[in-house]
Amino acid sequence: MAEMFGFRIIRQYEQGVVFRFGQALPGVRKPGLTWINPFTSRLTKVNMQITVVNVPAQETITRDNVTLKVDAVVYYRVIDPLKAIINVQNYHFAVSQVAQTSLRSVTGRSNMDQLLSEREQVNAELKDVIDAPTEGPWGVRVERVEVKDISLPESMKRSMSRQAEAERERRARIIAADGEYQASKKLAQAATVMAADPAALQLRLLQTVVEVAAEKNSTLVMPFPVELLRFFDRARPAGSPSLAATDADEASASSVPPALPAPIPVAETQPASPQAAPLNGARKADSTG
């Protein structure tokens, strides 16, 4: 009934544009109750809220020749109702198409690594590209653009996973090598300290035996420490040969081969010639004479 008399209600998030005989009147109608001539004027309400547009996935080729599928979301709102109604037929559809074409152009100028790691820069560039043809002539301002998802090919995903695995392996090897280097320095310092006091080496040996025995091994091979020999050497009575000397003598005796027996001398005999040999009769004659 109220509309028959020309009364209209404009909500808080709307503004009204009045057309009289097909011509837009200057200015807009603010929210609240307003009156227009029901016979000569028409009221068009324009929503001033932020509108969200989902940009469908666009298949594009990046600057480094990688095929991707990228989708985004655009947030925009009307800042000039007169331009949004007069200059463009359907500003919702127009903004959606501009967002799709701009998404393809921006992703085509970027590398794959930039799209994956520099999202903020890509979003800012998209906002500037989409907002350029819409704010001035259409009265629509783009508030925010976000790249929502980037779909990579399966082969590229496998390559990236191998690259990440190799990078992690490199870091692990570097950390392990650094640990070995630091451990070697500490071991060198520990060896210097133990060299000053031989008892420290014996205590370390016993500690190692305790650690090995804690593993519930059935067989434990324990080397005979040299320090124990030195202890017995210091505790031996005076005049008795030391254990170290005995060991040295045994080692030297075992290293020298046994002497061979001297050859027995044999007297040289010269065989007598048969002419010089006396006859038996001559020997007897000489003996009787």
Tab-separated table of C-alpha atoms in Angstrom:
chain	number	residue	atom	x	y	z
A	1	MET	CA	0.000	0.000	0.000
A	2	ALA	CA	2.836	2.405	0.877
A	3	GLU	CA	4.555	1.722	-2.458
A	4	MET	CA	1.408	2.795	-4.273
A	5	PHE	CA	1.766	6.216	-2.741
A	6	GLY	CA	5.497	6.408	-3.563
A	7	PHE	CA	7.037	5.561	-0.179
A	8	ARG	CA	10.138	3.397	-0.252
A	9	ILE	CA	12.386	2.001	2.498
A	10	ILE	CA	16.135	1.878	1.881
A	11	ARG	CA	18.114	-0.363	4.213
A	12	GLN	CA	21.240	0.712	6.029
A	13	TYR	CA	23.604	-1.157	3.680
A	14	GLU	CA	21.908	0.194	0.526
A	15	GLN	CA	21.687	3.426	-1.426
A	16	GLY	CA	19.066	4.426	-3.967
A	17	VAL	CA	19.353	5.855	-7.458
A	18	VAL	CA	16.217	7.603	-8.782
A	19	PHE	CA	15.366	7.601	-12.506
A	20	ARG	CA	12.777	10.138	-13.697
A	21	PHE	CA	11.504	9.579	-17.214
A	22	GLY	CA	14.579	7.342	-17.745
A	23	GLN	CA	17.068	9.982	-16.640
A	24	ALA	CA	19.134	9.519	-13.477
A	25	LEU	CA	18.675	12.290	-10.973
A	26	PRO	CA	21.812	13.728	-9.403
A	27	GLY	CA	22.691	12.425	-5.977
A	28	VAL	CA	21.574	9.242	-4.264
A	29	ARG	CA	18.934	8.466	-1.676
A	30	LYS	CA	20.279	7.642	1.754
A	31	PRO	CA	19.070	4.776	3.975
A	32	GLY	CA	15.701	5.259	5.585
A	33	LEU	CA	12.211	6.176	4.425
A	34	THR	CA	12.089	8.130	1.157
A	35	TRP	CA	9.374	9.258	-1.268
A	36	ILE	CA	9.360	9.261	-5.034
A	37	ASN	CA	6.695	10.082	-7.567
A	38	PRO	CA	5.157	6.684	-8.358
A	39	PHE	CA	4.024	7.819	-11.810
A	40	THR	CA	7.213	9.420	-13.187
A	41	SER	CA	10.121	7.992	-11.131
A	42	ARG	CA	11.683	4.619	-10.445
A	43	LEU	CA	14.025	3.744	-7.565
A	44	THR	CA	16.966	1.328	-7.976
A	45	LYS	CA	18.670	0.096	-4.849
A	46	VAL	CA	22.394	-0.637	-4.865
A	47	ASN	CA	23.988	-2.888	-2.276
A	48	MET	CA	27.020	-1.213	-0.700
A	49	GLN	CA	28.296	-4.289	1.164
A	50	ILE	CA	31.542	-6.076	0.335
A	51	THR	CA	30.875	-8.799	-2.206
A	52	VAL	CA	32.932	-11.967	-2.465
A	53	VAL	CA	33.591	-13.472	-5.900
A	54	ASN	CA	35.162	-16.886	-6.285
A	55	VAL	CA	37.407	-16.921	-9.346
A	56	PRO	CA	37.323	-20.371	-10.999
A	57	ALA	CA	40.577	-22.291	-11.442
A	58	GLN	CA	42.514	-20.981	-14.411
A	59	GLU	CA	45.028	-23.146	-16.237
A	60	THR	CA	48.052	-21.056	-17.046
A	61	ILE	CA	51.699	-21.427	-18.031
A	62	THR	CA	54.228	-19.625	-15.882
A	63	ARG	CA	57.277	-17.780	-17.157
A	64	ASP	CA	59.453	-20.865	-16.534
A	65	ASN	CA	57.091	-23.059	-18.650
A	66	VAL	CA	55.270	-24.877	-15.839
A	67	THR	CA	51.570	-25.614	-16.315
A	68	LEU	CA	49.536	-24.682	-13.240
A	69	LYS	CA	45.932	-24.344	-12.158
A	70	VAL	CA	45.353	-21.286	-9.984
A	71	ASP	CA	42.119	-20.107	-8.383
A	72	ALA	CA	41.534	-16.988	-6.322
A	73	VAL	CA	38.926	-15.000	-4.415
A	74	VAL	CA	38.128	-11.298	-4.901
A	75	TYR	CA	36.581	-8.923	-2.351
A	76	TYR	CA	35.043	-5.747	-3.782
A	77	ARG	CA	32.320	-3.180	-3.019
A	78	VAL	CA	30.475	-0.377	-4.787
A	79	ILE	CA	31.696	3.122	-3.965
A	80	ASP	CA	29.681	5.066	-6.593
A	81	PRO	CA	26.139	3.743	-7.162
A	82	LEU	CA	25.533	5.995	-10.193
A	83	LYS	CA	28.537	4.622	-12.098
A	84	ALA	CA	27.807	1.030	-11.049
A	85	ILE	CA	24.258	1.293	-12.444
A	86	ILE	CA	24.827	3.464	-15.512
A	87	ASN	CA	28.297	2.645	-16.850
A	88	VAL	CA	28.167	-1.161	-16.685
A	89	GLN	CA	25.245	-3.474	-17.288
A	90	ASN	CA	26.123	-6.134	-14.677
A	91	TYR	CA	29.062	-5.122	-12.554
A	92	HIS	CA	29.104	-8.471	-10.695
A	93	PHE	CA	29.707	-10.425	-13.901
A	94	ALA	CA	32.127	-7.790	-15.188
A	95	VAL	CA	34.297	-7.942	-12.066
A	96	SER	CA	34.361	-11.751	-12.241
A	97	GLN	CA	35.560	-11.729	-15.861
A	98	VAL	CA	38.217	-9.101	-15.195
A	99	ALA	CA	39.474	-11.154	-12.235
A	100	GLN	CA	39.825	-14.286	-14.394
A	101	THR	CA	41.758	-12.583	-17.177
A	102	SER	CA	43.955	-10.697	-14.719
A	103	LEU	CA	44.734	-13.907	-12.844
A	104	ARG	CA	45.971	-15.531	-16.050
A	105	SER	CA	48.106	-12.562	-17.043
A	106	VAL	CA	49.722	-12.116	-13.629
A	107	THR	CA	50.519	-15.801	-13.159
A	108	GLY	CA	51.925	-15.954	-16.697
A	109	ARG	CA	54.428	-13.240	-15.844
A	110	SER	CA	55.595	-14.953	-12.652
A	111	ASN	CA	57.776	-17.962	-11.946
A	112	MET	CA	56.528	-21.022	-10.141
A	113	ASP	CA	58.723	-20.307	-7.123
A	114	GLN	CA	57.295	-16.789	-6.879
A	115	LEU	CA	53.739	-18.100	-6.926
A	116	LEU	CA	54.528	-20.582	-4.168
A	117	SER	CA	56.676	-18.435	-1.888
A	118	GLU	CA	55.737	-14.805	-2.636
A	119	ARG	CA	51.967	-14.927	-2.291
A	120	GLU	CA	51.651	-11.434	-0.820
A	121	GLN	CA	53.425	-9.833	-3.752
A	122	VAL	CA	51.280	-11.748	-6.257
A	123	ASN	CA	48.104	-10.764	-4.384
A	124	ALA	CA	49.066	-7.084	-4.381
A	125	GLU	CA	49.794	-7.179	-8.115
A	126	LEU	CA	46.457	-8.880	-8.787
A	127	LYS	CA	44.622	-6.250	-6.763
A	128	ASP	CA	46.218	-3.409	-8.730
A	129	VAL	CA	45.507	-5.061	-12.091
A	130	ILE	CA	41.843	-5.791	-11.296
A	131	ASP	CA	41.185	-2.453	-9.599
A	132	ALA	CA	42.528	-0.345	-12.492
A	133	PRO	CA	39.559	-0.801	-14.912
A	134	THR	CA	36.837	-1.087	-12.254
A	135	GLU	CA	37.205	1.753	-9.753
A	136	GLY	CA	37.267	4.726	-12.130
A	137	PRO	CA	34.657	3.951	-14.796
A	138	TRP	CA	32.540	1.394	-12.922
A	139	GLY	CA	32.517	2.803	-9.406
A	140	VAL	CA	33.637	-0.553	-7.946
A	141	ARG	CA	36.646	-0.788	-5.654
A	142	VAL	CA	38.567	-4.040	-5.180
A	143	GLU	CA	39.395	-4.350	-1.503
A	144	ARG	CA	41.411	-7.559	-1.479
A	145	VAL	CA	42.527	-10.403	-3.759
A	146	GLU	CA	43.841	-13.721	-2.457
A	147	VAL	CA	45.298	-16.643	-4.408
A	148	LYS	CA	43.468	-19.555	-2.862
A	149	ASP	CA	45.045	-22.663	-4.338
A	150	ILE	CA	47.802	-23.624	-6.770
A	151	SER	CA	47.554	-27.101	-8.299
A	152	LEU	CA	50.863	-28.548	-9.475
A	153	PRO	CA	51.323	-31.496	-11.861
A	154	GLU	CA	52.165	-34.846	-10.282
A	155	SER	CA	55.587	-34.961	-11.923
A	156	MET	CA	56.428	-31.542	-10.491
A	157	LYS	CA	55.253	-32.656	-7.045
A	158	ARG	CA	57.558	-35.672	-7.172
A	159	SER	CA	60.480	-33.512	-8.289
A	160	MET	CA	59.868	-31.051	-5.480
A	161	SER	CA	59.624	-33.855	-2.937
A	162	ARG	CA	62.953	-35.285	-4.108
A	163	GLN	CA	64.500	-31.834	-3.937
A	164	ALA	CA	63.224	-31.319	-0.396
A	165	GLU	CA	64.467	-34.772	0.627
A	166	ALA	CA	67.913	-34.064	-0.813
A	167	GLU	CA	68.036	-30.733	0.998
A	168	ARG	CA	67.118	-32.389	4.303
A	169	GLU	CA	69.740	-35.072	3.711
A	170	ARG	CA	72.358	-32.398	3.034
A	171	ARG	CA	71.502	-30.588	6.257
A	172	ALA	CA	71.594	-33.850	8.207
A	173	ARG	CA	75.044	-34.711	6.874
A	174	ILE	CA	76.363	-31.246	7.650
A	175	ILE	CA	75.020	-31.444	11.193
A	176	ALA	CA	76.491	-34.934	11.658
A	177	ALA	CA	79.881	-33.808	10.350
A	178	ASP	CA	79.814	-30.781	12.624
A	179	GLY	CA	79.005	-33.053	15.559
A	180	GLU	CA	81.899	-35.352	14.703
A	181	TYR	CA	84.242	-32.366	14.486
A	182	GLN	CA	83.169	-31.047	17.877
A	183	ALA	CA	83.363	-34.535	19.391
A	184	SER	CA	86.895	-35.003	18.059
A	185	LYS	CA	87.969	-31.730	19.668
A	186	LYS	CA	86.485	-32.774	22.997
A	187	LEU	CA	88.116	-36.212	22.748
A	188	ALA	CA	91.467	-34.579	22.074
A	189	GLN	CA	91.034	-32.431	25.178
A	190	ALA	CA	90.012	-35.485	27.203
A	191	ALA	CA	93.075	-37.391	25.980
A	192	THR	CA	95.279	-34.514	27.107
A	193	VAL	CA	93.716	-34.582	30.586
A	194	MET	CA	94.005	-38.385	30.861
A	195	ALA	CA	97.635	-38.317	29.773
A	196	ALA	CA	98.458	-36.194	32.820
A	197	ASP	CA	96.973	-38.805	35.202
A	198	PRO	CA	97.005	-42.486	34.082
A	199	ALA	CA	94.463	-43.380	36.777
A	200	ALA	CA	91.845	-41.418	34.832
A	201	LEU	CA	92.277	-43.768	31.889
A	202	GLN	CA	91.768	-46.752	34.166
A	203	LEU	CA	88.599	-45.203	35.620
A	204	ARG	CA	87.314	-44.567	32.125
A	205	LEU	CA	87.997	-48.179	31.223
A	206	LEU	CA	86.036	-49.397	34.222
A	207	GLN	CA	83.167	-47.087	33.374
A	208	THR	CA	83.087	-48.471	29.847
A	209	VAL	CA	82.997	-52.015	31.242
A	210	VAL	CA	80.040	-51.060	33.438
A	211	GLU	CA	78.187	-49.612	30.434
A	212	VAL	CA	78.832	-52.720	28.358
A	213	ALA	CA	77.785	-55.026	31.193
A	214	ALA	CA	74.471	-53.180	31.482
A	215	GLU	CA	73.446	-54.466	28.047
A	216	LYS	CA	73.035	-58.031	29.448
A	217	ASN	CA	75.707	-59.536	27.252
A	218	SER	CA	76.592	-63.166	27.832
A	219	THR	CA	80.296	-62.700	27.106
A	220	LEU	CA	82.475	-59.844	28.307
A	221	VAL	CA	86.064	-59.567	27.105
A	222	MET	CA	88.106	-57.299	29.366
A	223	PRO	CA	91.646	-56.367	28.330
A	224	PHE	CA	94.412	-56.628	30.907
A	225	PRO	CA	95.399	-53.079	31.866
A	226	VAL	CA	99.035	-52.076	31.805
A	227	GLU	CA	98.507	-49.908	34.889
A	228	LEU	CA	97.893	-53.050	36.935
A	229	LEU	CA	101.320	-54.355	35.935
A	230	ARG	CA	102.830	-51.095	37.045
A	231	PHE	CA	101.050	-51.427	40.381
A	232	PHE	CA	102.494	-54.913	40.965
A	233	ASP	CA	105.875	-53.638	39.814
A	234	ARG	CA	105.828	-50.957	42.466
A	235	ALA	CA	104.635	-53.440	45.102
A	236	ARG	CA	107.370	-56.110	44.455
A	237	PRO	CA	110.107	-56.650	47.096
A	238	ALA	CA	113.515	-55.115	46.598
A	239	GLY	CA	116.072	-57.238	44.722
A	240	SER	CA	113.552	-59.242	42.697
A	241	PRO	CA	113.432	-58.649	38.972
A	242	SER	CA	110.675	-56.400	37.835
A	243	LEU	CA	107.749	-57.614	35.780
A	244	ALA	CA	108.566	-55.182	33.069
A	245	ALA	CA	112.158	-56.388	32.898
A	246	THR	CA	111.023	-60.024	32.905
A	247	ASP	CA	108.634	-59.311	30.094
A	248	ALA	CA	111.375	-57.507	28.193
A	249	ASP	CA	113.803	-60.416	28.650
A	250	GLU	CA	111.205	-62.909	27.526
A	251	ALA	CA	110.383	-60.771	24.528
A	252	SER	CA	114.062	-60.437	23.581
A	253	ALA	CA	114.677	-64.155	24.096
A	254	SER	CA	111.722	-65.028	21.934
A	255	SER	CA	112.875	-62.657	19.209
A	256	VAL	CA	116.495	-64.031	18.978
A	257	PRO	CA	116.760	-67.458	17.228
A	258	PRO	CA	118.592	-70.270	19.129
A	259	ALA	CA	122.319	-70.692	18.346
A	260	LEU	CA	123.334	-73.671	16.305
A	261	PRO	CA	125.806	-76.215	17.907
A	262	ALA	CA	129.495	-75.745	17.024
A	263	PRO	CA	130.829	-78.168	14.416
A	264	ILE	CA	133.122	-80.981	15.655
A	265	PRO	CA	136.753	-80.572	14.335
A	266	VAL	CA	137.979	-83.437	12.206
A	267	ALA	CA	141.748	-84.168	11.917
A	268	GLU	CA	143.059	-84.039	8.442
A	269	THR	CA	144.799	-87.289	7.451
A	270	GLN	CA	147.036	-87.569	4.425
A	271	PRO	CA	146.905	-90.910	2.683
A	272	ALA	CA	150.381	-92.590	2.584
A	273	SER	CA	151.779	-93.533	-0.713
A	274	PRO	CA	152.536	-97.231	-1.294
A	275	GLN	CA	156.257	-96.537	-1.939
A	276	ALA	CA	156.876	-94.841	1.368
A	277	ALA	CA	155.102	-97.522	3.349
A	278	PRO	CA	157.709	-99.845	5.053
A	279	LEU	CA	157.561	-103.488	4.564
A	280	ASN	CA	156.706	-105.780	7.395
A	281	GLY	CA	160.076	-107.440	7.235
A	282	ALA	CA	161.928	-104.148	7.408
A	283	ARG	CA	159.946	-103.123	10.485
A	284	LYS	CA	160.865	-106.342	12.199
A	285	ALA	CA	164.536	-105.997	11.271
A	286	ASP	CA	164.660	-102.567	12.658
A	287	SER	CA	163.040	-103.674	15.812
A	288	THR	CA	165.523	-106.564	16.326
A	289	GLY	CA	168.568	-104.478	15.469
